[in-house]
């Protein structure tokens, strides 16, 4: 299956502008044969803590955009959204995965980024989510979750590929790159890390998006500017790696 990781800038707190910028890029990725097209964390607003401005109700504009693009192009689309489930409660940082038939899968970020105060404005999710995407078992995480190896270990037996959309700042780019490699190697699975570029919320982002295979080899990467990574992945590669090197079975 071909995956497109769209490394993009984000217009701060302006969903309409971001929809307009991303629609042609999704069209291009679909035309290139991508079946799963992944955007970044809080792709429509940037990593803003002003949830009174950015949070939408379930099924709001940012989710609807992903669903419409998935149906229009007959692909899967993914990106995270500030989503409020109930009035008066803090929203979740929700990774929305939209299917070609209009079905929606949601993963709610388990680990809010306390260093930035995300935990004060967003609720923490509690459930892992794995979805069969064209016979590829895809497990969903968001940004800061990448630091918590136990979450990845728990889901590894049922995972071929991890999705990790992010707004990971330039100041800690070494951590981002290292952890993407580590999660692929230790779990013998593909990892798709999709990070933003540009400036937002007084931070600078340089991307470093990458697709890593189950042996830790980088299949595609980009840094510095906007880019679309295209890569073919195969669940048989995961099976072969785990059969040859039985690392998962040796965990205690």
CSV table of C-alpha atoms in Angstrom, one decimal:
chain,number,residue,atom,x,y,z
A,1,UNK,CA,0.0,0.0,0.0
A,2,UNK,CA,1.3,3.5,-0.8
A,3,UNK,CA,1.3,6.1,2.0
A,4,UNK,CA,1.6,9.8,1.6
A,5,UNK,CA,3.0,11.8,4.5
A,6,UNK,CA,2.3,15.5,3.9
A,7,UNK,CA,4.7,17.7,5.7
A,8,UNK,CA,3.1,21.2,5.7
A,9,UNK,CA,3.0,24.6,7.2
A,10,UNK,CA,-0.1,25.6,9.2
A,11,UNK,CA,-1.8,29.0,9.2
A,12,UNK,CA,-2.2,29.8,12.8
A,13,UNK,CA,-5.8,29.3,14.0
A,14,UNK,CA,-7.2,29.6,10.5
A,15,UNK,CA,-8.9,26.3,9.4
A,16,UNK,CA,-10.3,27.8,6.2
A,17,UNK,CA,-6.9,28.8,5.0
A,18,UNK,CA,-5.4,25.4,5.9
A,19,UNK,CA,-8.2,23.5,4.1
A,20,UNK,CA,-7.5,25.6,0.9
A,21,UNK,CA,-3.8,24.9,1.1
A,22,UNK,CA,-4.1,21.2,1.8
A,23,UNK,CA,-6.8,20.2,-0.6
A,24,UNK,CA,-4.6,20.3,-3.7
A,25,UNK,CA,-1.8,18.5,-1.9
A,26,UNK,CA,-4.2,15.7,-1.0
A,27,UNK,CA,-5.4,15.6,-4.6
A,28,UNK,CA,-1.8,15.3,-5.8
A,29,UNK,CA,-1.0,12.5,-3.3
A,30,UNK,CA,-4.1,10.6,-4.4
A,31,UNK,CA,-3.1,11.0,-8.0
A,32,UNK,CA,0.3,9.6,-7.2
A,33,UNK,CA,-1.4,6.4,-5.9
A,34,UNK,CA,-1.5,7.0,-2.2
A,35,UNK,CA,-4.1,5.0,-0.3
A,36,UNK,CA,-3.4,6.6,3.1
A,37,UNK,CA,-2.7,10.3,3.3
A,38,UNK,CA,-1.5,11.7,6.6
A,39,UNK,CA,-1.5,15.3,7.8
A,40,UNK,CA,0.0,16.7,11.0
A,41,UNK,CA,-1.2,17.2,14.5
A,42,UNK,CA,-3.8,19.9,14.8
A,43,UNK,CA,-3.4,20.3,11.1
A,44,UNK,CA,-6.2,22.9,10.8
A,45,UNK,CA,-5.2,25.3,13.6
A,46,UNK,CA,-1.7,24.7,14.8
A,47,UNK,CA,-0.8,23.6,18.3
A,48,UNK,CA,-2.8,26.3,20.0
A,49,UNK,CA,-4.0,26.1,23.6
A,50,UNK,CA,-6.8,28.6,22.8
A,51,UNK,CA,-9.4,25.9,22.8
A,52,UNK,CA,-12.2,28.4,23.0
A,53,UNK,CA,-11.2,29.4,19.5
A,54,UNK,CA,-9.9,26.2,18.0
A,55,UNK,CA,-11.9,23.3,19.4
A,56,UNK,CA,-14.8,22.0,17.4
A,57,UNK,CA,-17.7,19.7,18.2
A,58,UNK,CA,-17.6,16.1,17.1
A,59,UNK,CA,-18.0,16.1,13.3
A,60,UNK,CA,-17.0,19.7,13.0
A,61,UNK,CA,-15.2,21.4,10.0
A,62,UNK,CA,-11.7,19.8,10.4
A,63,UNK,CA,-13.2,16.3,10.7
A,64,UNK,CA,-15.6,17.0,7.8
A,65,UNK,CA,-12.7,18.1,5.6
A,66,UNK,CA,-10.9,14.8,6.2
A,67,UNK,CA,-14.1,12.8,5.5
A,68,UNK,CA,-14.9,14.8,2.3
A,69,UNK,CA,-11.3,14.4,1.0
A,70,UNK,CA,-11.4,10.7,1.7
A,71,UNK,CA,-14.7,10.2,-0.1
A,72,UNK,CA,-13.8,12.4,-3.0
A,73,UNK,CA,-10.6,10.6,-3.8
A,74,UNK,CA,-11.4,7.1,-2.5
A,75,UNK,CA,-8.6,7.1,0.0
A,76,UNK,CA,-7.9,7.1,3.7
A,77,UNK,CA,-7.1,10.5,5.3
A,78,UNK,CA,-5.7,11.3,8.8
A,79,UNK,CA,-4.9,14.3,10.9
A,80,UNK,CA,-5.4,15.4,14.5
A,81,UNK,CA,-8.2,17.8,15.5
A,82,UNK,CA,-9.1,19.7,18.7
A,83,UNK,CA,-12.4,18.0,19.4
A,84,UNK,CA,-14.9,18.7,22.1
A,85,UNK,CA,-17.2,15.8,23.0
A,86,UNK,CA,-19.4,17.6,25.6
A,87,UNK,CA,-20.1,21.2,26.2
A,88,UNK,CA,-18.4,22.6,29.2
A,89,UNK,CA,-15.6,19.9,29.1
A,90,UNK,CA,-12.1,20.2,27.9
A,91,UNK,CA,-11.6,18.9,24.3
A,92,UNK,CA,-9.4,16.0,23.2
A,93,UNK,CA,-6.5,16.1,20.8
A,94,UNK,CA,-8.1,13.6,18.5
A,95,UNK,CA,-6.5,11.8,15.6
A,96,UNK,CA,-9.2,11.3,13.0
A,97,UNK,CA,-8.8,8.6,10.5
A,98,UNK,CA,-11.4,8.8,7.7
A,99,UNK,CA,-12.2,5.9,5.4
A,100,UNK,CA,-13.1,6.1,1.7
A,101,UNK,CA,-16.7,4.9,2.6
A,102,UNK,CA,-17.2,7.8,5.1
A,103,UNK,CA,-16.5,5.8,8.2
A,104,UNK,CA,-14.5,7.6,11.0
A,105,UNK,CA,-12.1,6.2,13.5
A,106,UNK,CA,-10.8,8.3,16.4
A,107,UNK,CA,-7.8,8.0,18.7
A,108,UNK,CA,-7.6,10.5,21.6
A,109,UNK,CA,-4.1,11.4,22.5
A,110,UNK,CA,-3.2,9.5,25.7
A,111,UNK,CA,-0.3,11.8,26.8
A,112,UNK,CA,-1.0,15.5,26.7
A,113,UNK,CA,2.2,17.5,26.5
A,114,UNK,CA,2.5,18.9,30.0
A,115,UNK,CA,5.6,21.0,29.2
A,116,UNK,CA,3.5,23.2,27.0
A,117,UNK,CA,0.4,23.1,29.3
A,118,UNK,CA,-1.6,20.9,27.0
A,119,UNK,CA,-2.8,18.9,30.0
A,120,UNK,CA,-4.5,22.1,31.3
A,121,UNK,CA,-6.6,22.6,28.2
A,122,UNK,CA,-7.1,19.1,26.8
A,123,UNK,CA,-8.3,15.9,28.3
A,124,UNK,CA,-6.2,12.7,28.1
A,125,UNK,CA,-7.5,9.8,26.1
A,126,UNK,CA,-7.3,6.2,27.5
A,127,UNK,CA,-7.7,3.7,24.7
A,128,UNK,CA,-5.4,2.4,22.0
A,129,UNK,CA,-6.9,2.3,18.5
A,130,UNK,CA,-5.8,0.0,15.7
A,131,UNK,CA,-7.6,0.0,12.3
A,132,UNK,CA,-7.3,-2.3,9.4
A,133,UNK,CA,-6.5,-0.1,6.4
A,134,UNK,CA,-6.4,-2.1,3.2
A,135,UNK,CA,-5.2,-5.2,5.2
A,136,UNK,CA,-2.5,-3.1,7.0
A,137,UNK,CA,-2.9,-3.0,10.7
A,138,UNK,CA,-2.5,0.7,11.6
A,139,UNK,CA,-2.1,1.9,15.2
A,140,UNK,CA,-2.7,5.6,15.9
A,141,UNK,CA,-0.6,7.8,18.2
A,142,UNK,CA,0.0,11.6,18.4
A,143,UNK,CA,3.2,13.5,18.9
A,144,UNK,CA,4.2,13.3,22.6
A,145,UNK,CA,2.9,9.7,22.8
A,146,UNK,CA,6.1,8.9,20.9
A,147,UNK,CA,8.1,9.2,24.1
A,148,UNK,CA,6.2,6.4,25.9
A,149,UNK,CA,7.6,3.1,24.7
A,150,UNK,CA,5.2,1.1,26.7
A,151,UNK,CA,2.2,2.3,24.6
A,152,UNK,CA,3.9,1.0,21.5
A,153,UNK,CA,5.0,-2.2,23.1
A,154,UNK,CA,1.5,-3.0,24.2
A,155,UNK,CA,0.1,-2.6,20.7
A,156,UNK,CA,3.0,-4.1,18.8
A,157,UNK,CA,1.6,-7.7,18.3
A,158,UNK,CA,-1.4,-6.4,16.4
A,159,UNK,CA,0.4,-3.6,14.5
A,160,UNK,CA,2.1,-3.4,11.1
A,161,UNK,CA,2.4,0.4,11.1
A,162,UNK,CA,2.3,3.2,13.6
A,163,UNK,CA,1.0,6.7,12.6
A,164,UNK,CA,2.5,9.6,14.6
A,165,UNK,CA,1.4,13.1,13.3
A,166,UNK,CA,3.1,15.8,15.3
A,167,UNK,CA,3.9,19.4,16.0
A,168,UNK,CA,7.4,18.7,17.2
A,169,UNK,CA,9.6,21.8,17.6
A,170,UNK,CA,13.0,22.3,16.1
A,171,UNK,CA,14.6,22.6,19.6
A,172,UNK,CA,14.1,18.9,20.2
A,173,UNK,CA,14.4,17.6,16.6
A,174,UNK,CA,17.1,15.1,17.7
A,175,UNK,CA,14.7,13.5,20.1
A,176,UNK,CA,12.0,13.2,17.3
A,177,UNK,CA,14.3,11.5,14.8
A,178,UNK,CA,15.8,9.2,17.4
A,179,UNK,CA,12.5,8.1,18.8
A,180,UNK,CA,11.0,7.4,15.4
A,181,UNK,CA,13.9,5.0,14.7
A,182,UNK,CA,13.6,3.4,18.1
A,183,UNK,CA,9.9,2.7,17.9
A,184,UNK,CA,10.3,1.1,14.5
A,185,UNK,CA,13.3,-1.1,15.6
A,186,UNK,CA,12.1,-2.2,19.0
A,187,UNK,CA,8.6,-3.1,17.7
A,188,UNK,CA,9.6,-4.4,14.2
A,189,UNK,CA,6.9,-2.3,12.5
A,190,UNK,CA,6.7,0.6,10.1
A,191,UNK,CA,6.6,4.1,11.7
A,192,UNK,CA,5.2,7.1,9.8
A,193,UNK,CA,6.1,10.4,11.6
A,194,UNK,CA,4.5,13.4,10.0
A,195,UNK,CA,5.7,16.8,11.5
A,196,UNK,CA,4.8,20.3,10.5
A,197,UNK,CA,7.1,23.1,9.2
A,198,UNK,CA,7.1,26.9,9.7
A,199,UNK,CA,6.4,29.0,12.7
A,200,UNK,CA,3.5,29.0,15.1
A,201,UNK,CA,2.9,29.8,18.8
A,202,UNK,CA,6.4,31.3,19.1
A,203,UNK,CA,8.0,28.0,18.0
A,204,UNK,CA,9.8,26.9,14.9
A,205,UNK,CA,9.2,23.6,13.2
A,206,UNK,CA,11.5,22.0,10.6
A,207,UNK,CA,9.6,18.8,9.8
A,208,UNK,CA,12.0,15.9,9.8
A,209,UNK,CA,9.0,13.7,8.7
A,210,UNK,CA,10.0,10.2,7.9
A,211,UNK,CA,8.8,6.7,7.1
A,212,UNK,CA,10.9,4.0,8.8
A,213,UNK,CA,10.7,0.3,8.0
A,214,UNK,CA,10.7,-2.5,10.6
A,215,UNK,CA,14.5,-2.8,10.6
A,216,UNK,CA,15.0,0.9,11.2
A,217,UNK,CA,15.9,1.9,7.6
A,218,UNK,CA,14.5,5.3,6.5
A,219,UNK,CA,12.5,4.8,3.4
A,220,UNK,CA,11.6,8.5,2.9
A,221,UNK,CA,12.3,11.7,4.7
A,222,UNK,CA,12.1,15.5,4.4
A,223,UNK,CA,13.3,18.4,6.4
A,224,UNK,CA,13.1,22.2,6.3
A,225,UNK,CA,10.2,22.9,3.9
A,226,UNK,CA,6.9,21.5,2.8
A,227,UNK,CA,7.1,18.1,1.1
A,228,UNK,CA,5.0,15.0,0.4
A,229,UNK,CA,6.7,11.7,1.2
A,230,UNK,CA,5.4,8.8,-0.9
A,231,UNK,CA,6.3,5.2,0.1
A,232,UNK,CA,5.0,1.7,-0.5
A,233,UNK,CA,4.7,-0.5,2.6
A,234,UNK,CA,3.8,-4.2,2.8
A,235,UNK,CA,2.6,-6.1,5.9
A,236,UNK,CA,4.6,-9.1,4.6
A,237,UNK,CA,7.8,-7.2,5.4
A,238,UNK,CA,6.7,-7.0,9.1
A,239,UNK,CA,5.9,-10.7,9.1
A,240,UNK,CA,9.3,-11.5,7.6
A,241,UNK,CA,11.2,-9.3,10.1
A,242,UNK,CA,9.5,-10.8,13.1
A,243,UNK,CA,9.9,-14.3,11.8
A,244,UNK,CA,13.6,-13.9,11.3
A,245,UNK,CA,14.4,-11.9,14.4
A,246,UNK,CA,12.1,-13.0,17.2
A,247,UNK,CA,12.7,-10.0,19.4
A,248,UNK,CA,9.0,-9.5,20.4
A,249,UNK,CA,8.8,-13.0,21.8
A,250,UNK,CA,11.7,-12.4,24.1
A,251,UNK,CA,10.1,-9.5,26.0
A,252,UNK,CA,9.3,-10.3,29.6
